[in-house]
Amino acid sequence: MTGRSPVRRAIRILPPEIAARIAAGEVIERPASVVKELVENALDAGASRIRIDIRRGGLHEIRVSDDGCGIPAEELPLAVQRHATSKLPDDDLERIATLGFRGEALPSIATVAELTIASATGDRPAGRQLVLYAGQLLSDEPVAHPPGTTVTVRRLFENVPARLAAARNERAETAEIVRVVHRLAIAAPHVRFTLIIDGRTALATSGTGDLRAVVLEVYGTTLADSLPSIEPCEIAGARLSGLVTAPDVTRSSRNHLHVIVNGRWTQPRTLLALVEAAYRPYLPRGRHPILVVVIETAPELVDVNVHPAKLEVRLRAEREIGQAIGDRLSQILARTPRSLTLEPDVSRLDPLRASVAEAGNPYDDRTEDEIVTPAFPPLRLIGQVANRLILLEAPDSLLLVDQHRAHERVLAERLLEHARVPRHHPVPLPEPVLIDVRPAQRERFQRWLDHLAALGFQCEPFGPRSFVLRTVPALPGLTGDADRPEPLAEREQLAPALLALVDELEQQDSDDWHERCLVQLACRTAVRRGRPLTRPAMRVLIQALGETRAPTVCPHGSPIVLRVNHRLLANQFGW
Ligand code: ADP
Ligand code: MG
């Protein structure tokens, strides 16, 4: 495994029966494939520093040098031969602990480019250098080289016009190389990587071995505040750990989902599907987190020989492991409020920000208790802003809570819960609500009465054209005044919302249909934006919100809570 294989074996040609079992394939498709193979070789050689230089998208030149174990002079010619490798210990494809094992990369590169390899080992003063082009040896001479290896690749694909044409877009090739190097660097936090693109340093990692450090080096230190850790744990003989960005930092592609299995960056499909299902409810549609999952397991529990470019591995207990990671992700994402940043994509919040600034809310009620909930740190209620936001103070930040979405979240969870095991008793309405139905609707409504009752809405027929609603699964005390708390936030919404619910329930059309109907109902009956709330009502709402499973995202994936942390304020004010 990377940096953990001190015993170097001699290079030898694989017996034909082993070579035939290796998932062969043209591994060199574009410049980035060259970079990947060369860096993997450097990692397998136990390098602690790897420097990658590329010019013009890698088409002009790719150079990778390392301070690894080097190749003894007498073995160098073997290194560039097909199926020659030093990495398969007992011809045992079941226990592969290195990134390479097929002995194909160097010879494949040498067929499609000019390849110069210079290498020296620590025990001899001089090294040896070979130059090959299109598979032919051009020169072979001694060279001065510090312990380690340097491979230089020029004239890439000059003799393969089709691939050269495909790789013509230098910017796209450079971007792909950067992506590949980022992945390799994240998979090897103990190695110092330098990536130089056309003479300019594009990445420099410190090689401290700390995952968080390398992720910040790759993605920028502005992430520092929004990168919760996945608590390490052990599942099915595998050790799991990792990092994920808070819901306010997302990307539009899945390119930033990094799964590292025994030091190898990979894309295990089943695992990724489970992981995505877990974060989907907490992120806006089409967005993905930056995620690093590190899995360490015995090599025999992993099959790396399933994909020609070694991009996929097969993992024993992949489903179980994916599930475990998914569970942890949803716990983290459900409880991490989005931070308010001053990036362009939140500029649409400007009017709200302005009204926060202007809000002359009395901040004097110091006698009030803090609101203590499982989800949030102790909160002090400041007040309502613009009749739509509840402003709270946490120890290190301000929280802005969208009152409508908060209520919607509470109602949605209560409805879903009620449908399974009623926990909160339905609340009797002081004045029943009359639901008028058209004749065509009457029978339909009647059919769903038991179902509605199970949700906490007890209705009974009332004359030929109406039903009366007597209870609701609501959050009492949100509206009305102290003597006459009103259990319904939006009384006038309820009858139409229940009629719509019955219509939707009739059109059962997917597996999650029932849940979707209830979420709709919650949305229709939740307290509107624009409605003034009393202090006790706000406390009731925040208390209930902090007891939900996912207090920071509404059932549609939009934020409920935004966080303005003190750092941001200090930056903006220049304190
Ligand atoms: P593989 O990595 O699958 O063994 P390669 O063609 O990539 O096949 O490399 C062939 C052999 O050359 C390796 O097994 C290794 O012994 C040697 N080699 C290649 N690159 C390096 C390097 N940077 N440092 C030390 N040895 C290397
Ligand atoms: Mg290799």
XYZ file of C-alpha atoms and ligand atoms in Angstrom:
603
model
C 0.000 0.000 0.000
C 1.038 3.542 -0.577
C 4.031 4.464 1.522
C 3.538 1.313 3.535
C 5.419 -1.218 1.423
C 9.025 -0.971 2.525
C 9.998 -4.337 1.028
C 10.855 -3.837 -2.616
C 10.873 -6.906 -4.805
C 12.764 -7.331 -8.063
C 10.948 -6.624 -11.312
C 10.063 -9.785 -13.202
C 7.878 -10.730 -16.126
C 4.556 -12.180 -15.031
C 3.891 -15.789 -15.969
C 1.502 -15.806 -18.963
C -1.346 -17.427 -17.018
C -1.285 -14.567 -14.493
C -0.944 -11.910 -17.177
C -4.015 -13.340 -18.897
C -6.128 -12.986 -15.736
C -5.418 -9.324 -15.376
C -8.219 -7.079 -16.620
C -6.228 -5.698 -19.485
C -7.111 -2.613 -21.443
C -5.595 0.408 -23.003
C -5.009 2.450 -19.882
C -3.570 5.489 -21.609
C -6.541 7.370 -23.053
C -5.596 10.962 -22.373
C -2.798 12.973 -20.752
C -4.430 12.623 -17.348
C -4.110 8.834 -17.593
C -0.339 9.253 -17.980
C -0.209 11.465 -14.899
C -2.292 9.019 -12.893
C -0.140 6.010 -13.770
C 3.141 7.820 -13.114
C 2.007 9.213 -9.767
C 0.685 5.812 -8.715
C 4.106 4.347 -9.472
C 5.732 7.033 -7.337
C 3.319 6.285 -4.483
C 3.988 2.547 -4.778
C 7.702 3.351 -4.569
C 7.078 4.855 -1.121
C 7.774 8.448 -2.189
C 7.316 11.168 0.397
C 7.485 13.936 -2.232
C 6.065 13.907 -5.729
C 6.449 16.738 -8.181
C 4.304 16.893 -11.285
C 5.094 19.324 -14.093
C 2.833 19.615 -17.065
C 2.908 21.836 -20.130
C 0.077 22.591 -22.539
C -2.425 20.170 -21.124
C 0.237 17.483 -20.856
C 0.550 17.224 -24.626
C 3.821 19.121 -24.742
C 5.329 17.554 -21.640
C 4.500 15.627 -18.497
C 7.198 15.101 -15.897
C 6.765 13.262 -12.618
C 9.625 12.960 -10.184
C 9.714 11.261 -6.827
C 12.059 10.453 -3.957
C 10.915 6.842 -3.705
C 12.957 3.649 -3.676
C 14.161 4.025 -7.293
C 14.839 1.220 -9.747
C 18.173 -0.646 -9.711
C 20.060 0.014 -12.956
C 20.038 -3.634 -14.055
C 16.217 -3.786 -13.738
C 15.408 -0.596 -15.585
C 15.019 -2.244 -19.028
C 12.508 -4.669 -17.504
C 10.387 -1.835 -16.114
C 9.426 -0.761 -19.617
C 8.479 -4.257 -20.769
C 4.925 -5.585 -20.898
C 3.693 -7.485 -17.898
C 6.857 -6.798 -15.947
C 6.187 -5.772 -12.384
C 7.779 -5.855 -8.976
C 4.444 -5.757 -7.222
C 2.715 -9.136 -7.331
C 4.286 -10.975 -4.423
C 3.011 -14.545 -4.824
C 1.247 -14.153 -8.150
C -1.714 -13.567 -5.857
C -4.323 -11.335 -7.408
C -6.448 -11.664 -4.264
C -4.178 -9.651 -2.010
C -3.090 -6.542 -3.825
C -1.727 -3.837 -1.571
C -0.145 -1.596 -4.208
C -1.803 0.787 -6.655
C -0.172 -0.864 -9.681
C 0.138 -4.586 -10.263
C -0.232 -5.201 -14.002
C 3.115 -4.078 -15.305
C 1.467 -2.285 -18.192
C 1.686 1.436 -17.646
C 5.264 2.241 -18.632
C 5.261 0.051 -21.773
C 1.853 1.444 -22.800
C 3.054 5.033 -22.423
C 6.235 4.205 -24.330
C 4.152 2.971 -27.275
C 2.244 6.249 -27.646
C 4.918 8.800 -26.715
C 8.548 9.525 -26.099
C 9.296 8.262 -22.596
C 12.418 9.109 -20.648
C 12.926 7.301 -17.384
C 15.817 8.138 -15.093
C 16.182 6.383 -11.807
C 18.657 5.744 -9.031
C 18.601 3.828 -5.775
C 20.060 5.060 -2.524
C 22.859 2.498 -2.405
C 24.603 3.435 -5.656
C 26.128 6.761 -6.707
C 24.955 6.743 -10.338
C 21.635 6.051 -11.983
C 20.572 4.945 -15.416
C 18.388 6.601 -18.010
C 16.440 5.099 -20.902
C 14.690 6.924 -23.719
C 12.032 5.128 -25.778
C 9.798 6.267 -28.585
C 6.924 4.288 -30.067
C 8.146 1.211 -28.230
C 11.738 1.481 -29.572
C 14.758 2.081 -27.362
C 16.483 5.328 -28.476
C 19.171 5.685 -25.841
C 20.529 4.075 -22.702
C 23.122 5.826 -20.574
C 24.285 6.484 -17.019
C 22.855 9.590 -15.416
C 23.305 11.582 -12.251
C 20.024 11.385 -10.347
C 19.221 11.616 -6.631
C 17.604 8.498 -5.154
C 14.204 8.219 -6.775
C 12.753 8.304 -10.258
C 11.900 10.897 -12.885
C 9.728 10.044 -15.850
C 9.305 12.549 -18.667
C 6.709 12.063 -21.385
C 6.799 14.105 -24.608
C 5.202 13.913 -28.059
C 2.191 12.227 -26.502
C -0.131 10.606 -29.074
C 1.920 12.018 -31.962
C 1.759 8.557 -33.523
C -1.905 7.978 -32.612
C -3.745 10.721 -34.548
C -7.201 9.729 -33.299
C -6.256 10.162 -29.659
C -4.308 13.299 -30.359
C -7.380 14.802 -32.014
C -9.529 13.804 -29.037
C -7.119 15.485 -26.623
C -6.757 18.739 -28.569
C -8.475 20.954 -26.014
C -5.580 21.863 -23.736
C -7.790 23.479 -21.130
C -9.983 20.432 -20.800
C -6.938 18.178 -20.521
C -5.384 20.437 -17.901
C -8.625 20.415 -15.916
C -8.728 16.634 -16.024
C -5.109 16.417 -14.855
C -5.880 18.750 -11.960
C -8.848 16.570 -11.019
C -6.711 13.446 -11.081
C -3.922 15.010 -9.025
C -6.425 16.301 -6.465
C -7.783 12.799 -6.074
C -4.348 11.263 -5.697
C -3.320 13.921 -3.173
C -6.445 13.411 -1.058
C -5.851 9.668 -1.127
C -2.267 10.150 0.091
C -2.257 12.878 2.764
C 1.186 11.765 3.999
C 2.831 12.674 0.677
C 3.920 16.180 -0.353
C 2.495 16.883 -3.782
C 3.503 19.752 -6.008
C 1.645 20.339 -9.242
C 3.096 22.841 -11.663
C 1.081 23.850 -14.696
C 2.948 25.765 -17.402
C 5.448 26.980 -14.834
C 2.943 28.028 -12.178
C 2.309 26.163 -8.951
C -1.269 24.951 -8.936
C -1.153 22.759 -5.846
C 1.234 22.247 -2.974
C 0.268 19.910 -0.178
C 2.147 19.698 3.083
C 2.180 15.905 3.438
C 1.425 15.994 7.151
C -0.777 12.926 6.932
C -3.808 14.863 8.128
C -6.864 14.376 5.915
C -8.477 17.698 6.845
C -5.236 19.526 6.064
C -4.947 18.080 2.578
C -8.623 18.673 1.802
C -8.194 22.338 2.739
C -5.035 22.520 0.635
C -6.948 21.163 -2.327
C -10.213 23.068 -1.896
C -9.086 26.218 -0.117
C -9.044 27.200 3.528
C -12.358 29.039 3.253
C -13.905 25.615 3.765
C -12.358 25.337 7.220
C -15.553 26.359 8.999
C -17.861 24.113 7.075
C -16.204 20.730 7.068
C -17.631 18.489 9.765
C -15.892 15.151 10.349
C -17.510 11.792 9.955
C -16.844 10.135 13.301
C -14.506 7.161 12.799
C -16.121 3.783 13.310
C -15.787 0.139 12.360
C -18.296 -1.720 10.183
C -17.983 -5.229 8.792
C -14.237 -5.391 9.325
C -13.647 -1.974 7.737
C -12.540 1.222 9.450
C -14.425 4.281 8.223
C -13.686 7.961 8.619
C -13.951 11.102 6.542
C -15.198 14.628 6.030
C -18.185 16.225 4.380
C -19.040 19.828 3.627
C -21.920 21.490 5.455
C -25.056 21.966 3.338
C -24.096 25.521 2.347
C -21.065 24.319 0.417
C -22.170 22.272 -2.555
C -20.988 21.479 -6.058
C -22.935 20.880 -9.231
C -21.195 17.606 -10.062
C -20.369 14.354 -8.339
C -16.674 14.908 -9.082
C -15.982 15.815 -5.491
C -17.177 12.579 -3.947
C -13.941 10.894 -2.963
C -13.977 7.337 -1.738
C -10.556 6.073 -0.720
C -10.284 2.336 -0.219
C -6.935 1.259 1.209
C -5.216 4.323 -0.235
C -6.841 3.977 -3.671
C -9.256 6.606 -5.019
C -12.258 4.787 -6.394
C -15.945 4.965 -7.313
C -17.789 2.032 -5.776
C -21.193 2.333 -7.429
C -23.451 0.772 -4.813
C -21.789 2.686 -2.029
C -22.079 5.985 -3.879
C -25.764 5.385 -4.619
C -26.455 4.837 -0.913
C -24.428 7.878 0.029
C -26.268 10.073 -2.441
C -29.652 8.828 -1.243
C -28.578 9.879 2.242
C -27.530 13.440 1.435
C -30.165 14.131 -1.237
C -32.918 15.339 1.157
C -30.607 17.917 2.706
C -29.155 19.573 -0.369
C -30.753 21.679 -3.088
C -31.768 19.764 -6.191
C -28.847 18.837 -8.410
C -26.191 19.782 -5.864
C -23.605 17.514 -4.262
C -21.301 17.913 -1.292
C -17.551 17.680 -1.198
C -17.134 14.366 0.527
C -14.149 12.255 1.476
C -14.726 8.776 2.829
C -11.686 6.793 3.903
C -12.128 3.029 4.160
C -9.377 0.799 5.496
C -9.825 -2.917 5.265
C -7.854 -6.136 4.776
C -6.706 -6.361 1.122
C -8.483 -9.685 0.590
C -11.842 -7.962 1.199
C -11.295 -5.763 -1.856
C -11.102 -6.778 -5.501
C -9.219 -4.115 -7.435
C -8.920 -6.095 -10.635
C -12.377 -5.363 -12.068
C -11.757 -2.196 -14.082
C -9.052 -1.618 -16.701
C -8.099 1.769 -15.312
C -8.495 0.446 -11.764
C -11.147 3.109 -11.120
C -13.605 0.743 -9.601
C -13.040 -1.736 -6.873
C -15.347 -4.368 -5.543
C -15.744 -4.145 -1.817
C -17.006 -6.950 0.348
C -19.924 -5.678 2.507
C -20.201 -2.594 0.291
C -23.932 -2.224 1.002
C -23.465 -2.363 4.755
C -20.596 0.099 4.633
C -22.523 2.467 2.338
C -25.505 2.355 4.652
C -23.345 3.191 7.663
C -21.750 6.144 5.909
C -25.169 7.301 4.702
C -26.558 7.237 8.246
C -23.698 9.356 9.494
C -24.052 11.811 6.641
C -27.742 12.378 7.251
C -27.087 12.948 10.928
C -24.450 15.546 10.149
C -26.316 17.303 7.335
C -29.657 17.374 9.133
C -28.142 19.327 11.983
C -25.690 21.663 10.353
C -27.292 25.012 9.520
C -26.144 26.737 6.369
C -23.827 29.639 6.912
C -24.690 32.938 5.391
C -21.757 33.769 3.152
C -21.246 36.742 0.970
C -20.832 34.719 -2.189
C -22.861 35.849 -5.197
C -25.359 33.006 -5.024
C -26.879 34.310 -1.802
C -27.207 37.855 -3.085
C -30.915 37.212 -3.529
C -31.053 37.389 0.275
C -30.061 41.031 0.166
C -33.464 42.506 1.024
C -33.632 40.216 4.017
C -30.178 41.146 5.121
C -31.110 44.779 4.914
C -34.120 44.288 7.095
C -32.057 42.381 9.634
C -29.818 45.373 9.874
C -32.712 47.744 10.294
C -34.704 45.584 12.634
C -35.155 47.535 15.816
C -36.024 44.466 17.794
C -35.944 44.890 21.538
C -32.995 42.886 22.736
C -33.753 43.528 26.314
C -35.538 40.448 27.431
C -32.626 39.018 29.380
C -34.904 37.418 31.937
C -36.190 34.924 29.408
C -34.698 31.439 29.586
C -32.562 30.135 26.788
C -34.225 27.699 24.435
C -32.584 24.328 24.919
C -33.069 21.600 22.322
C -31.194 18.508 21.166
C -30.380 19.997 17.773
C -29.071 23.450 18.566
C -26.783 24.988 21.150
C -28.693 26.965 23.789
C -30.395 29.818 21.975
C -31.486 33.248 23.086
C -34.508 34.580 21.257
C -33.944 38.046 19.857
C -37.179 38.508 18.000
C -39.028 38.489 14.718
C -37.740 40.305 11.664
C -39.882 41.422 8.737
C -42.675 39.202 10.040
C -40.989 36.227 8.516
C -37.704 35.481 10.218
C -36.974 34.541 13.784
C -33.636 35.872 14.928
C -31.712 34.002 17.622
C -28.340 34.259 19.257
C -26.156 31.163 19.607
C -22.812 31.181 21.440
C -20.786 31.819 18.289
C -23.281 33.073 15.760
C -26.633 34.524 14.865
C -29.286 32.190 13.540
C -31.980 33.300 11.112
C -34.946 30.943 10.992
C -37.563 31.031 8.238
C -40.784 30.772 10.264
C -42.838 29.156 7.535
C -40.292 26.467 6.739
C -39.627 25.811 10.403
C -43.294 25.207 11.018
C -43.557 23.135 7.877
C -40.721 20.905 9.081
C -42.399 20.438 12.461
C -45.782 19.632 10.935
C -44.336 17.320 8.306
C -42.501 15.260 10.904
C -45.530 15.120 13.159
C -47.766 13.996 10.314
C -45.334 11.323 9.195
C -44.915 10.180 12.752
C -48.638 10.098 13.296
C -49.036 7.935 10.239
C -46.704 5.399 11.849
C -46.954 5.595 15.636
C -48.952 8.459 17.073
C -46.865 10.204 19.701
C -48.392 13.627 19.906
C -52.096 13.482 20.612
C -54.305 15.240 18.151
C -55.385 18.603 19.461
C -59.139 19.248 19.763
C -60.217 22.423 18.018
C -62.129 24.859 20.201
C -64.253 25.657 17.201
C -64.578 22.851 14.679
C -63.755 23.666 11.099
C -66.424 23.156 8.494
C -65.315 21.520 5.262
C -67.743 22.021 2.408
C -67.598 19.484 -0.372
C -69.093 19.341 -3.816
C -71.380 16.341 -4.377
C -68.724 14.654 -6.505
C -66.158 15.046 -3.750
C -68.336 13.746 -0.946
C -67.920 10.032 -1.492
C -64.211 10.374 -2.042
C -63.756 12.320 1.166
C -65.854 9.744 3.035
C -63.548 6.978 1.792
C -60.505 8.602 3.370
C -62.038 9.456 6.778
C -60.295 6.624 8.644
C -57.037 7.489 7.029
C -57.366 11.153 7.976
C -58.259 10.171 11.540
C -55.104 8.083 11.758
C -53.159 11.182 10.786
C -54.798 13.153 13.590
C -57.597 14.794 11.601
C -60.865 13.480 13.030
C -63.732 14.452 10.712
C -67.344 13.418 10.609
C -70.119 13.966 8.088
C -72.217 17.032 8.760
C -75.305 17.337 6.646
C -75.357 16.410 2.966
C -72.624 18.764 1.780
C -70.123 19.122 4.638
C -67.832 17.489 7.123
C -66.665 18.891 10.441
C -63.092 18.632 11.509
C -62.677 18.242 15.277
C -58.953 17.598 15.879
C -55.605 18.388 14.275
C -52.038 17.043 14.836
C -50.884 20.614 15.161
C -48.474 22.700 17.117
C -50.669 24.501 19.622
C -49.854 27.944 20.818
C -48.293 29.251 17.663
C -50.963 31.806 16.937
C -53.756 33.386 18.913
C -53.093 35.067 22.229
C -52.265 33.814 25.681
C -55.861 33.278 26.800
C -57.024 31.915 23.498
C -54.187 29.958 21.954
C -55.179 28.919 18.485
C -54.069 25.382 17.543
C -54.182 26.175 13.866
C -51.615 28.458 12.387
C -53.625 29.187 9.286
C -57.199 28.248 10.027
C -58.619 29.314 6.711
C -56.061 27.128 4.882
C -57.102 23.918 6.516
C -60.295 22.972 4.656
C -58.820 23.519 1.185
C -55.614 21.774 2.246
C -57.500 18.666 3.394
C -59.550 18.589 0.210
C -56.372 18.837 -1.836
C -54.834 16.104 0.301
C -57.690 13.709 -0.423
C -57.410 14.471 -4.142
C -53.702 13.718 -4.045
C -54.112 10.596 -1.953
C -56.466 9.292 -4.653
C -53.740 9.561 -7.264
C -51.368 7.110 -5.715
C -48.568 7.178 -8.258
C -45.255 6.321 -6.646
C -43.689 4.636 -3.662
C -43.246 7.801 -1.686
C -46.676 9.121 -2.603
C -48.050 9.117 0.906
C -45.085 10.964 2.307
C -45.267 13.547 -0.460
C -48.947 14.181 0.238
C -48.209 14.816 3.899
C -45.354 17.144 3.096
C -47.711 19.093 0.830
C -50.263 19.292 3.598
C -47.629 20.567 6.015
C -46.586 23.211 3.526
C -50.166 24.387 2.975
C -51.052 24.665 6.631
C -47.795 26.007 8.066
C -47.744 29.554 9.378
C -47.391 32.052 6.532
C -44.539 34.446 6.064
C -45.916 37.844 6.926
C -47.700 36.747 10.052
C -46.557 38.458 13.263
C -45.662 36.004 16.012
C -45.631 36.623 19.754
C -42.523 35.792 21.757
C -44.137 32.713 23.374
C -45.202 31.519 19.921
C -41.671 31.889 18.585
C -40.319 29.955 21.551
C -42.817 27.161 20.963
C -41.807 26.984 17.312
C -38.042 26.978 17.894
C -38.403 24.441 20.680
C -40.378 22.112 18.395
C -37.970 22.712 15.505
C -34.975 21.789 17.653
C -36.661 18.485 18.442
C -37.123 17.454 14.828
C -34.865 15.060 13.021
C -33.743 17.556 10.374
C -34.158 21.073 11.719
C -32.064 22.888 9.136
C -33.602 21.844 5.813
C -37.215 21.915 4.780
C -38.737 18.778 3.236
C -38.032 20.233 -0.220
C -34.352 20.773 0.512
C -34.360 24.541 1.050
C -32.652 25.992 4.100
C -34.685 26.633 7.238
C -31.835 28.090 9.247
C -29.014 30.343 8.123
C -26.049 30.991 10.325
C -24.143 34.248 10.422
C -21.012 33.377 12.298
C -18.910 35.847 14.203
C -15.976 35.309 11.866
C -18.010 36.564 8.925
C -19.096 39.620 10.879
C -15.561 40.305 12.040
C -14.364 40.056 8.443
C -17.039 42.308 7.063
C -16.682 44.943 9.750
C -12.889 44.688 9.671
C -12.758 44.216 13.445
P 3.126 -1.706 -12.370
O 3.078 -0.415 -11.645
O 1.777 -2.253 -12.651
O 4.041 -2.716 -11.761
P 4.403 -0.157 -14.438
O 4.574 -0.371 -15.888
O 3.691 1.060 -14.012
O 3.698 -1.441 -13.839
O 5.828 -0.168 -13.774
C 6.657 -1.306 -13.939
C 7.632 -1.450 -12.793
O 8.579 -0.396 -12.818
C 6.995 -1.371 -11.437
O 6.519 -2.625 -10.977
C 8.145 -0.855 -10.564
O 8.954 -1.895 -10.141
C 8.965 -0.003 -11.527
N 8.664 1.426 -11.375
C 7.914 2.193 -12.197
N 7.885 3.486 -11.781
C 8.626 3.521 -10.645
C 8.986 4.571 -9.720
N 8.542 5.834 -9.874
N 9.770 4.247 -8.673
C 10.216 2.971 -8.500
N 9.906 1.959 -9.331
C 9.118 2.217 -10.392
Mg 2.225 1.299 -12.421
